[in-house]
Coordinates of C-alpha atoms in Angstrom, one line a residue:
Chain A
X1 CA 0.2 -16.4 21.5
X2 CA 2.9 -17.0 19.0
X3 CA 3.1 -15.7 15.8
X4 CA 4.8 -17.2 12.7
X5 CA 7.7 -16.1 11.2
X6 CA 5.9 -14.5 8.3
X7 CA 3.8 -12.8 10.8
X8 CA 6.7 -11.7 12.6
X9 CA 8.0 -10.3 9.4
X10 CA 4.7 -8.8 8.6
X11 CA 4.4 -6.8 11.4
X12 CA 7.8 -6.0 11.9
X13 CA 8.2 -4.5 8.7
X14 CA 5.3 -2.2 9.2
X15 CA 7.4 -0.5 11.7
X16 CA 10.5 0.0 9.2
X17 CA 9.6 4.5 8.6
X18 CA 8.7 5.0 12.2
X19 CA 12.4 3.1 13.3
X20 CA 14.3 5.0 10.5
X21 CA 12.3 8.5 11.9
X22 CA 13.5 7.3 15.2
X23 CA 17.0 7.0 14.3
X24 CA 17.4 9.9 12.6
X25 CA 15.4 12.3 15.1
X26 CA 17.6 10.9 17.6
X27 CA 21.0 12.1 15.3
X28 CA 19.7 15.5 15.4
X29 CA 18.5 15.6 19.0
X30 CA 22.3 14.5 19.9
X31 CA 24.0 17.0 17.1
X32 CA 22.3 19.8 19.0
X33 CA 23.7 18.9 22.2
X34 CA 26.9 18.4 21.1
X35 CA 27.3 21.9 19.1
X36 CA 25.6 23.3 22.2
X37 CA 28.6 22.2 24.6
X38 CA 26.8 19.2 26.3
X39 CA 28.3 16.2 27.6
X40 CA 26.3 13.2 27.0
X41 CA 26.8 10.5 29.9
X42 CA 25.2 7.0 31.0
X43 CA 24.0 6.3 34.6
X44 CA 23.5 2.9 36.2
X45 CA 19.4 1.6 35.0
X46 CA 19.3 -0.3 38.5
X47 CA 19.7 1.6 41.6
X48 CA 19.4 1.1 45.4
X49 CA 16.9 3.7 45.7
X50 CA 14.8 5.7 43.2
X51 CA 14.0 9.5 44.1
X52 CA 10.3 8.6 45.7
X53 CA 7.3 10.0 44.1
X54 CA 3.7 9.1 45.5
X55 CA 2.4 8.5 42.2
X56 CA 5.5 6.4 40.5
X57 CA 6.3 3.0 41.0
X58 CA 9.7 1.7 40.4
X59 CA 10.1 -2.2 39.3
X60 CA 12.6 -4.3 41.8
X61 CA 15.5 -5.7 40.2
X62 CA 17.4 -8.4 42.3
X63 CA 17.4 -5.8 45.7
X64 CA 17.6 -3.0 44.0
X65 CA 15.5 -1.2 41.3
X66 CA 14.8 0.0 37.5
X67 CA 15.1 3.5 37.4
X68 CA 12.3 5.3 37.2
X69 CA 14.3 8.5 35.7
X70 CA 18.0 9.0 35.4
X71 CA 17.5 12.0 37.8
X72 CA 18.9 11.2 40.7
X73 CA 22.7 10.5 39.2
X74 CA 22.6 12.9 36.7
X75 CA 22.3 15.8 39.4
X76 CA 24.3 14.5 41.3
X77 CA 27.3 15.0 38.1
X78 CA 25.5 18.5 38.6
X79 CA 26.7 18.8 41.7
X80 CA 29.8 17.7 41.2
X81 CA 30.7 20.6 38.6
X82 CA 29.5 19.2 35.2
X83 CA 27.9 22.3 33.7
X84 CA 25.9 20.8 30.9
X85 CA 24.9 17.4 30.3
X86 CA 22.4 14.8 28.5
X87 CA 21.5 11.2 28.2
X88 CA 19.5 8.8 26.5
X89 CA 18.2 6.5 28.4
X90 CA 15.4 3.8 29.4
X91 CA 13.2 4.4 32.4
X92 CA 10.7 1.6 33.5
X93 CA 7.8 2.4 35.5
X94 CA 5.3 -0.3 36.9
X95 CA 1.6 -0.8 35.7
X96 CA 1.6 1.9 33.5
X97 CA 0.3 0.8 30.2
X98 CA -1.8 2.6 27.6
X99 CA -1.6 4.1 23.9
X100 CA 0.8 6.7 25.1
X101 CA 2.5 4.4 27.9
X102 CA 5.4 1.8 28.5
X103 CA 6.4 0.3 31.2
X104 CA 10.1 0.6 30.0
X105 CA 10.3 3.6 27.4
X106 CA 12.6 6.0 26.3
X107 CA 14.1 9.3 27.7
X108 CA 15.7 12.3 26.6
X109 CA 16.6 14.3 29.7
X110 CA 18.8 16.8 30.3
X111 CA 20.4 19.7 33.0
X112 CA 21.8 22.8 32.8
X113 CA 23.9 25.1 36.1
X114 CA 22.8 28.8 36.4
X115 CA 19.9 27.8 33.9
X116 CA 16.0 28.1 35.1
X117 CA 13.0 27.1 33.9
X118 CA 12.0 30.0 31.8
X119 CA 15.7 29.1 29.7
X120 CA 14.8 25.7 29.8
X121 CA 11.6 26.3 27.9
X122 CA 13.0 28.5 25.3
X123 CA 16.0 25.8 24.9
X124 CA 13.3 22.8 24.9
X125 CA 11.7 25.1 21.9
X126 CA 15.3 25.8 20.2
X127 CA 16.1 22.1 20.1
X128 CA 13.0 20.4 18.7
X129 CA 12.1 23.0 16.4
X130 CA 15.9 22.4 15.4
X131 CA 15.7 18.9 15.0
X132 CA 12.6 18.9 13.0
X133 CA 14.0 21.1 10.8
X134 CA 17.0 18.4 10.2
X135 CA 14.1 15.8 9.1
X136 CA 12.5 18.2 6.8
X137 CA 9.8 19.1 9.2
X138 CA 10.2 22.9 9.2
X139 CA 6.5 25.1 9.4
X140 CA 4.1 22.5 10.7
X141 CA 3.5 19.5 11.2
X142 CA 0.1 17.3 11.0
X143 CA -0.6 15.3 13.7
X144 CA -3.4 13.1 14.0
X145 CA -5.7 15.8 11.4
X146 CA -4.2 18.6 13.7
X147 CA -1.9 20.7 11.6
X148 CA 0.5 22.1 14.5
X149 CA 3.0 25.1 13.3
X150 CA 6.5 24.9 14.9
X151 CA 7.3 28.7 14.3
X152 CA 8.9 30.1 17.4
X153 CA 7.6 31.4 20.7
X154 CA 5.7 28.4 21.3
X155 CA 2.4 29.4 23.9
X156 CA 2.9 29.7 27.1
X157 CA 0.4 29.5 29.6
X158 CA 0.0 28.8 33.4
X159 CA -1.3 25.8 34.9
X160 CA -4.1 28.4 36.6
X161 CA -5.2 30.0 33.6
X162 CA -5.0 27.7 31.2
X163 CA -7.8 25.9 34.3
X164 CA -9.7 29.2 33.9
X165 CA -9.7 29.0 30.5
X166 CA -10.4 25.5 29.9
X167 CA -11.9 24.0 32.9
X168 CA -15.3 23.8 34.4
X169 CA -13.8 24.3 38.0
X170 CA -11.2 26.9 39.0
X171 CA -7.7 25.3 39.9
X172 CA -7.9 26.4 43.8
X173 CA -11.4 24.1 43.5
X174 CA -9.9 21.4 41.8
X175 CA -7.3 21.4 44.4
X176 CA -9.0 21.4 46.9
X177 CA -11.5 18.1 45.7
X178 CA -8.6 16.5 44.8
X179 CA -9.9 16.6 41.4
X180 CA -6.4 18.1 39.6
X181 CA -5.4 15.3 37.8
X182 CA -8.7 14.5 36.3
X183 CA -9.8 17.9 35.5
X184 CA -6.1 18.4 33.9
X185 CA -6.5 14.8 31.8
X186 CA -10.4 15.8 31.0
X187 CA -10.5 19.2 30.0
X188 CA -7.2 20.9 30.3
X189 CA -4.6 18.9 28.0
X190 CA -6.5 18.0 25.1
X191 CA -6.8 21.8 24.6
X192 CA -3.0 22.0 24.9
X193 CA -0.8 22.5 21.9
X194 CA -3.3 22.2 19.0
X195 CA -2.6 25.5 17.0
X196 CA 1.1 26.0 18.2
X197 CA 3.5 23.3 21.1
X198 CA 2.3 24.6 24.2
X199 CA 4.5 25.0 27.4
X200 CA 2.0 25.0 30.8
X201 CA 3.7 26.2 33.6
X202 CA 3.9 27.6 36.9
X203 CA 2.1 24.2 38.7
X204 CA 0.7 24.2 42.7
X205 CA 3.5 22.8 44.7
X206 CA 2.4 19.8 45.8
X207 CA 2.7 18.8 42.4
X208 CA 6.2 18.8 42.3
X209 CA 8.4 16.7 44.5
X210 CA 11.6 17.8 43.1
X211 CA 11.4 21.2 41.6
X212 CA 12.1 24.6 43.3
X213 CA 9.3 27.0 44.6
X214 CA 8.8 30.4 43.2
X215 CA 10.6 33.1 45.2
X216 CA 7.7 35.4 45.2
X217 CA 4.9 33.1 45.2
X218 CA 4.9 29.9 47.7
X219 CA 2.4 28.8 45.9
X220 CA 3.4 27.8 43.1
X221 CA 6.3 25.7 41.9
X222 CA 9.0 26.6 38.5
X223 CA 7.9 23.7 36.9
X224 CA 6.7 23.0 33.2
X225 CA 5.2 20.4 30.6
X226 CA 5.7 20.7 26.7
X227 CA 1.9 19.6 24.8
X228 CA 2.2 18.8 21.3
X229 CA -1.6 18.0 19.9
X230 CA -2.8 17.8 23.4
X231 CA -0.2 15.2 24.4
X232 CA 2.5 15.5 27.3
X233 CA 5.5 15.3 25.9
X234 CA 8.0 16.7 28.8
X235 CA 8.6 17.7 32.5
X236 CA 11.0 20.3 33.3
X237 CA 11.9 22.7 36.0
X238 CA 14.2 24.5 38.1
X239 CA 15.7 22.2 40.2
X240 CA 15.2 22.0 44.5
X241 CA 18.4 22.3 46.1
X242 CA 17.5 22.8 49.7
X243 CA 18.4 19.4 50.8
X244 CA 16.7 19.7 53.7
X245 CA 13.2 20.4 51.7
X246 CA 14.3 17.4 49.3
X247 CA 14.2 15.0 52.4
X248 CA 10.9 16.1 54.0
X249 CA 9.5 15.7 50.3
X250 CA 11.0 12.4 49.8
X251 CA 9.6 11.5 53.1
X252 CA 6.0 12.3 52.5
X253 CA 6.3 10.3 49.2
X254 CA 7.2 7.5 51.1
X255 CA 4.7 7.7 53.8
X256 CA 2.0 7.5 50.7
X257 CA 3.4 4.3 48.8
X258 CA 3.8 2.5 52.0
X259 CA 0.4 3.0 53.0
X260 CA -0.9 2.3 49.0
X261 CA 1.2 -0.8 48.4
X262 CA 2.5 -2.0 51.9
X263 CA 6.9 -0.9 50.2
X264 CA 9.0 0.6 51.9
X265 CA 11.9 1.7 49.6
X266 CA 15.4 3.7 50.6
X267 CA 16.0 7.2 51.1
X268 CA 18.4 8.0 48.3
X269 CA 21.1 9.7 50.7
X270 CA 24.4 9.9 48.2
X271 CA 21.9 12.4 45.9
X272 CA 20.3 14.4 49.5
X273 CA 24.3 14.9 50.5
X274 CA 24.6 15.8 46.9
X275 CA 22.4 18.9 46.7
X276 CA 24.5 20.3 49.4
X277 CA 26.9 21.1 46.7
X278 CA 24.9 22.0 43.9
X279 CA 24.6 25.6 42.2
X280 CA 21.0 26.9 40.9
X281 CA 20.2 24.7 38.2
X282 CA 17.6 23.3 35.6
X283 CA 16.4 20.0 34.2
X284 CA 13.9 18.5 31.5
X285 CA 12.9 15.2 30.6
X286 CA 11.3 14.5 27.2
X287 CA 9.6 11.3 26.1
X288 CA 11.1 10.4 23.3
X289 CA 8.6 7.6 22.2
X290 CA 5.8 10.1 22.0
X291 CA 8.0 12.9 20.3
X292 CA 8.3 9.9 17.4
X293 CA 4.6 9.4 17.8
X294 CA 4.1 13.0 16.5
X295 CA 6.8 13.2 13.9
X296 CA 4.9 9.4 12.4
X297 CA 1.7 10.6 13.1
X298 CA 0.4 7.7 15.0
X299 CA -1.7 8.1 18.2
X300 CA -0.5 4.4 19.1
X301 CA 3.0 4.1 21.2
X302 CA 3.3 0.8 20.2
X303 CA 4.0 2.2 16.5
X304 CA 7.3 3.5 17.2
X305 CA 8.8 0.9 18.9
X306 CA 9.9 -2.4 17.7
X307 CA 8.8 -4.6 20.1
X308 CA 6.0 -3.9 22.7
X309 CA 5.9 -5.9 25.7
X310 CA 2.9 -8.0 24.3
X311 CA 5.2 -9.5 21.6
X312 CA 8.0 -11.0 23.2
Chain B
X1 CA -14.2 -7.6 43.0
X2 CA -12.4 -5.7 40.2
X3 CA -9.6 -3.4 41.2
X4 CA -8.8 -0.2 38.7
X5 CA -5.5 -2.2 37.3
X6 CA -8.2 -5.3 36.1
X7 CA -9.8 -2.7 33.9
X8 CA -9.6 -3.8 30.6
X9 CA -12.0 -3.1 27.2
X10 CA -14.1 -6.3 27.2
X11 CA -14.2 -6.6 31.1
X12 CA -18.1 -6.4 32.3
X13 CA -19.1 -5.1 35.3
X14 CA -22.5 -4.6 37.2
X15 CA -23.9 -1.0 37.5
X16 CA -26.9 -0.2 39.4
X17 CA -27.8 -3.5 38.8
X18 CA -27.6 -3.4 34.8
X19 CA -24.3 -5.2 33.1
X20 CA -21.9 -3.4 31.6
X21 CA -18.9 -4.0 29.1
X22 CA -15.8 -1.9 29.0
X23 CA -16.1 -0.8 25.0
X24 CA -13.1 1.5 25.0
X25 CA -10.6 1.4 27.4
X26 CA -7.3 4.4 28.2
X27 CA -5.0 4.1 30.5
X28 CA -3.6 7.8 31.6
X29 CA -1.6 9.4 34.0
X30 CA -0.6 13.0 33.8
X31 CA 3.0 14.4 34.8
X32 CA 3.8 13.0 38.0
X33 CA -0.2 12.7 38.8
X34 CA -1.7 9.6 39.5
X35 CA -2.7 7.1 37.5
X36 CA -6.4 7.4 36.0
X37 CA -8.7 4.8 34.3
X38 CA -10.7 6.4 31.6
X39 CA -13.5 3.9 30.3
X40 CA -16.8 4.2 27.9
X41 CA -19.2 1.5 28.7
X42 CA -22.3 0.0 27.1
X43 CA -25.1 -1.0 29.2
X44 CA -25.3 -4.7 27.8
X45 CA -29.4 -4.6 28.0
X46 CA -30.5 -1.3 26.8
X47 CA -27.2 -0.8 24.4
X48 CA -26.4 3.2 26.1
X49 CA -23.3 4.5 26.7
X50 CA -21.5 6.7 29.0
X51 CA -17.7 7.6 30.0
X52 CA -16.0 8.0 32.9
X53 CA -12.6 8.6 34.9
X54 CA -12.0 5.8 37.5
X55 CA -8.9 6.0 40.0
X56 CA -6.9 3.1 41.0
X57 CA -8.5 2.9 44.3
X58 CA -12.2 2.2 43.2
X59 CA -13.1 -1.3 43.3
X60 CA -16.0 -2.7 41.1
X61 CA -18.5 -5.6 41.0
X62 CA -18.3 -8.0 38.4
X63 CA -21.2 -8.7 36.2
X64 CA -23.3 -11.8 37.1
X65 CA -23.4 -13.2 33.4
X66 CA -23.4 -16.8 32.7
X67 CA -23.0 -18.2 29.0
X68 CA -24.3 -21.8 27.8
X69 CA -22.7 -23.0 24.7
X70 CA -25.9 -23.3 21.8
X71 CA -25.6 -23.9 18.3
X72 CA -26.8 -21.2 15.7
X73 CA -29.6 -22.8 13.4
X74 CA -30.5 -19.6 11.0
X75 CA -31.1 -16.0 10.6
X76 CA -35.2 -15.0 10.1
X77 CA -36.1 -11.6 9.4
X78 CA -33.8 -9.7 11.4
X79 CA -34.0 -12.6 14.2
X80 CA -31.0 -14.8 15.3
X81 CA -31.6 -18.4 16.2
X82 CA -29.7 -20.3 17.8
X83 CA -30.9 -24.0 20.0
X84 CA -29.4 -25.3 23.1
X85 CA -28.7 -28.8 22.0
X86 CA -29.6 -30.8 25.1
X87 CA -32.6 -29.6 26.0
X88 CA -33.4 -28.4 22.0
X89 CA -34.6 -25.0 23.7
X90 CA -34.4 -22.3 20.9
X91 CA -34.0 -18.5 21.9
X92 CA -33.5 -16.2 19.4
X93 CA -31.5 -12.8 19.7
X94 CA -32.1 -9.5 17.6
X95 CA -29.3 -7.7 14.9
X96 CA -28.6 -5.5 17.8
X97 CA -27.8 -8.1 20.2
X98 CA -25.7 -10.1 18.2
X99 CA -23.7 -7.0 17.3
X100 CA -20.0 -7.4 15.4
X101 CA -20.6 -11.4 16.0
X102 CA -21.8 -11.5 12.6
X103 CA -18.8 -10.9 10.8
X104 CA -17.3 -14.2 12.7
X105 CA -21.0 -16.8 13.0
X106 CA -20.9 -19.5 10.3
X107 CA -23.9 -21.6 10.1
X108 CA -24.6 -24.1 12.8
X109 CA -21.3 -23.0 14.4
X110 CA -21.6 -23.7 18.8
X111 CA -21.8 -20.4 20.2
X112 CA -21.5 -19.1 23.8
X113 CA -25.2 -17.2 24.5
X114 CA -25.1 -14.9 27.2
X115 CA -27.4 -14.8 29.8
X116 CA -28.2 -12.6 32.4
X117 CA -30.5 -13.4 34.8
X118 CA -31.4 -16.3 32.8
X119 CA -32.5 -14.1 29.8
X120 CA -30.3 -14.6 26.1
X121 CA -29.0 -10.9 26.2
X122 CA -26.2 -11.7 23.7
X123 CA -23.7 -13.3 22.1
X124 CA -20.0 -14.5 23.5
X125 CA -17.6 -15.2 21.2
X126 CA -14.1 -16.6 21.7
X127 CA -11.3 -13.8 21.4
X128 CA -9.9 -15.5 18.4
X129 CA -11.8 -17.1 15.7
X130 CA -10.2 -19.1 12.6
X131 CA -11.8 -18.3 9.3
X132 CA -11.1 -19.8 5.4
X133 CA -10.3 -16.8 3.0
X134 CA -12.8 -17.3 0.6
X135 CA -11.9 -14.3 -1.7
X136 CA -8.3 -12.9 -2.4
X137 CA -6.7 -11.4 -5.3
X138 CA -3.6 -12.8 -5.8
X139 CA -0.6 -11.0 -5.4
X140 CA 3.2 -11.3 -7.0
X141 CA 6.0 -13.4 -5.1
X142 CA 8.8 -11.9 -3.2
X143 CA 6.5 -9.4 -1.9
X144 CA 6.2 -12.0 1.4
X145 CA 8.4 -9.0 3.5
X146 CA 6.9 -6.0 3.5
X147 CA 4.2 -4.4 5.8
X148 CA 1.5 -3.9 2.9
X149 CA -2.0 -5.1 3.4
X150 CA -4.4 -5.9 1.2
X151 CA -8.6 -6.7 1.7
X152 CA -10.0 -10.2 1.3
X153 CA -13.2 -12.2 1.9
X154 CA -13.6 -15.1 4.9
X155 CA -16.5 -17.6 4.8
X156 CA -18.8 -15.7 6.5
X157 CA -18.5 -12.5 4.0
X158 CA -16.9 -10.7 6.3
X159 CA -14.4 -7.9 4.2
X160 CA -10.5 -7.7 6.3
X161 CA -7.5 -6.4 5.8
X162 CA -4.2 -8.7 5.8
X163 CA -1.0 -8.8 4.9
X164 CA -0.2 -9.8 1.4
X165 CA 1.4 -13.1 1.1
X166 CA -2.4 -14.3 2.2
X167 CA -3.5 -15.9 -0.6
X168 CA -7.1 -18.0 -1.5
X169 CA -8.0 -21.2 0.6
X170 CA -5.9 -20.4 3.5
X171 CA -7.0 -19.8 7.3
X172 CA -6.3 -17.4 9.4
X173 CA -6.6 -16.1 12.9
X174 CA -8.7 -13.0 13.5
X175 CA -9.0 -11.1 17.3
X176 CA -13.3 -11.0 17.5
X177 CA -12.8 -8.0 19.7
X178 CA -11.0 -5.9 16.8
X179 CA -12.1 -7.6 14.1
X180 CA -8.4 -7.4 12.9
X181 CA -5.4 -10.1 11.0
X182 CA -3.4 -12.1 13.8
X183 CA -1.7 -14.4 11.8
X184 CA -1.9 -17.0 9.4
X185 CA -2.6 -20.6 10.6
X186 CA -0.4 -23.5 9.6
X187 CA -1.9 -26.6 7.7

């Protein structure tokens, strides 16, 4: 349905703080990296073959596809020797659609060599709290009547006791009904990051196509998500680079979207021959949509972007 | 047959033989987990509610509802009436039933009446309904570009929220299923 021009105006304009908060968070986010030695690069958006995860769907483009994440490119500048580096970027994911989902949104992600996860947390920590000091957020902020302090350490807890803590069910029993991702969106996460941002860590391995196992527990991969106010607001971990684990991984996931939705997409071989190459190493990616959702207080996605796909 | 991804708020499906309607609707997927489906629906006969997490490979039944267009004659005690103007049958329909309709039923306005199994369960109302502005204070030009709102009355009495540059005597376009401004209509 089409709007007039008034309208347009109208609702535009309602948008004009969260687009200035956007801009400026952004400034700050990039001033970190740059006083912190990082390179910020561009990858291609459409690619041959996205890095294949059972539970994401990449949009076709001509042949090829919309990324799904920058990952696969920017490891592979990892590989090649670039210590340090970020990007920007929009990701587009099909049919997913909600108040906290786009199908084409915005990403913050970046990689560190010789980093892990643990570093990557504290550094995740370092640079928001940073940047929200820039806007004048320092202390707390109130999200959605939740008053969230910002002081550093930030809570840490692991994906198994924050289940024992939270959940009716145990994680190894969630597991094994193939109940994890409910139980997590049900009784877990909205517990997350209420009082103080909250890093959950330490997920089961299966949950994890492309981060590294724990040395001394199999169990269990080096993988973490920042909550704010019960919302997901990154993924990070210490990165796989056993090639050889990569490809059965990549494998499975392929096996399980042919047999959902009948597609067979490419094995990604430039990025498997890549991790050959490539030193221990870390990487996060941060929505940066929903980062502007808490800093404008709206529980609404839509609210921080100019145009959602509805309106065009 | 519904699949997960036709999920919508609004969308009514059949339950253990009761209808439903999807009253709120969330789409959610955590991490790199799958992609859930979290609904609240109403029971569309006995007005209870309940949530739950569907997955995207549950498939549901679609609710058997027919609607046949009547006219609305009056309101009587805390009864609805409306007639079916071929046959002049007259069923009426409680406060309850006719729900949020209110704010948007002008007198001896067609309506859709649902039925289920033959029986007037409810009212169906078109997604978008254009209503006169009845009431409005006025407001100062040059104000036309800016995202301030500001509450006025439509014909039916019904209290809304729009943007500013609304003014007396004009009609505009209001979503039934939020109750909220679309836009102003031309002419």
């Amino acid at each position: 349905m089409s709007t007039l021009p008034k309208d347009d105006c109208f609702y535009l304009a309602r948008k004009a703080q969260a687009l200035q908060l956007r801009a400026g968070f952004t400034e700050h986010l990039r001033r970190f990296f740059i006083q912190q030695g990082f390179l910020e690069v561009e990858t291609p958006l459409r690619i041959p073959a996205p890095a294949p995860e059972e539970h994401i769907e990449p949009l076709p483009s001509g042949n090829w596809f919309l990324q799904t994440s920058p990952e696969i490119c920017m490891k592979r500048l990892l590989a090649a020797g670039y210590p340090r580096i970020f990007q920007f970027c929009k990701c587009f994911r099909a049919g997913e659609r909600g108040n906290r989902h786009l199908p084409e949104f915005s990403m913050l992600e970046w990689y560190a060599l010789h980093c892990d996860y643990r570093k990557l947390m504290d550094q995740c920590e370092d640079l928001l709290i940073s940047a929200c000091r820039q806007m004048g957020r320092s202390g707390k902020i109130v999200w959605q009547n939740k008053t969230i302090r910002l002081s550093p350490p930030w809570e840490r807890i692991t994906v198994a006791d924050a289940f024992s803590r939270y959940a009716p069910v145990s994680l190894p029993n969630a597991l094994a009904g193939d109940r994890f991702d409910e139980v997590l969106v049900e009784h877990v996460e909205p517990n997350l990051g209420n009082d103080l941002p909250t890093f959950l860590f330490d997920y089961p391995a299966q949950m994890a196509s492309l981060a590294k196992i724990k040395k001394d527990d199999p169990a269990v991969a080096e993988r973490f998500e920042l909550y704010i106010g019960g919302m997901e607001i990154a993924n990070g971990f210490s990165e796989l680079t056993d090639a050889r684990e990569q490809r059965r991984r990549f494998e499975e996931a392929l096996k399980a979207q042919a047999a959902r939705h009948q597609v067979h997409y490419a094995m990604p071989e430039p990025f498997l021959a890549s991790l050959e190459n490539l030193p221990p190493c870390a990487g996060i990616a941060l929505g940066l949509d929903r980062m502007i959702m808490i800093l404008a207080d709206t529980a609404t996605i839509d609210d921080v972007i100019a145009f959602s796909p509805e309106t065009l | 047959m519904y699949t997960a991804s036709d999920l919508r708020k609004g969308l009514r499906l059949k339950i253990d033989n009761d209808p439903y309607v999807i009253t709120e609707f969330n789409f959610v997927k955590p991490g790199k987990g799958q992609a859930l489906y979290r609904c609240k629906l109403k029971n569309m006969l006995t007005g209870s509610q309940f949530e739950r997490t569907f997955r995207s490979v549950d498939v549901f039944e679609p609710a058997d509802l027919r609607e046949k267009k009547m006219q609305y004659l009056y309101k009587e005690g805390d009864k609805f009436c409306f007639m079916d103007n071929e046959t002049f049958e007259q069923v009426y329909l409680t406060q309850e039933q006719v729900g949020d309709a209110v704010n948007f039923l002008l007198d001896n306005i067609e309506a859709e009446i649902l039925l289920f199994e033959d029986r007037p369960i409810g009212i169906s109302l078109p997604n978008f309904v254009e209503l006169v502005v009845t009431e409005a204070e006025p407001w100062a030009k040059g104000d036309t570009v800016s995202g301030a709102t500001k509450p006025v009355k439509v014909q039916t009495g019904y209290t809304i929220l729009v943007p500013t540059f609304i003014s007396e005597g004009e009609k505009i376009r209001i979503d039934t299923r939020t109750g909220e401004y679309l836009t102003r209509v031309k002419g």
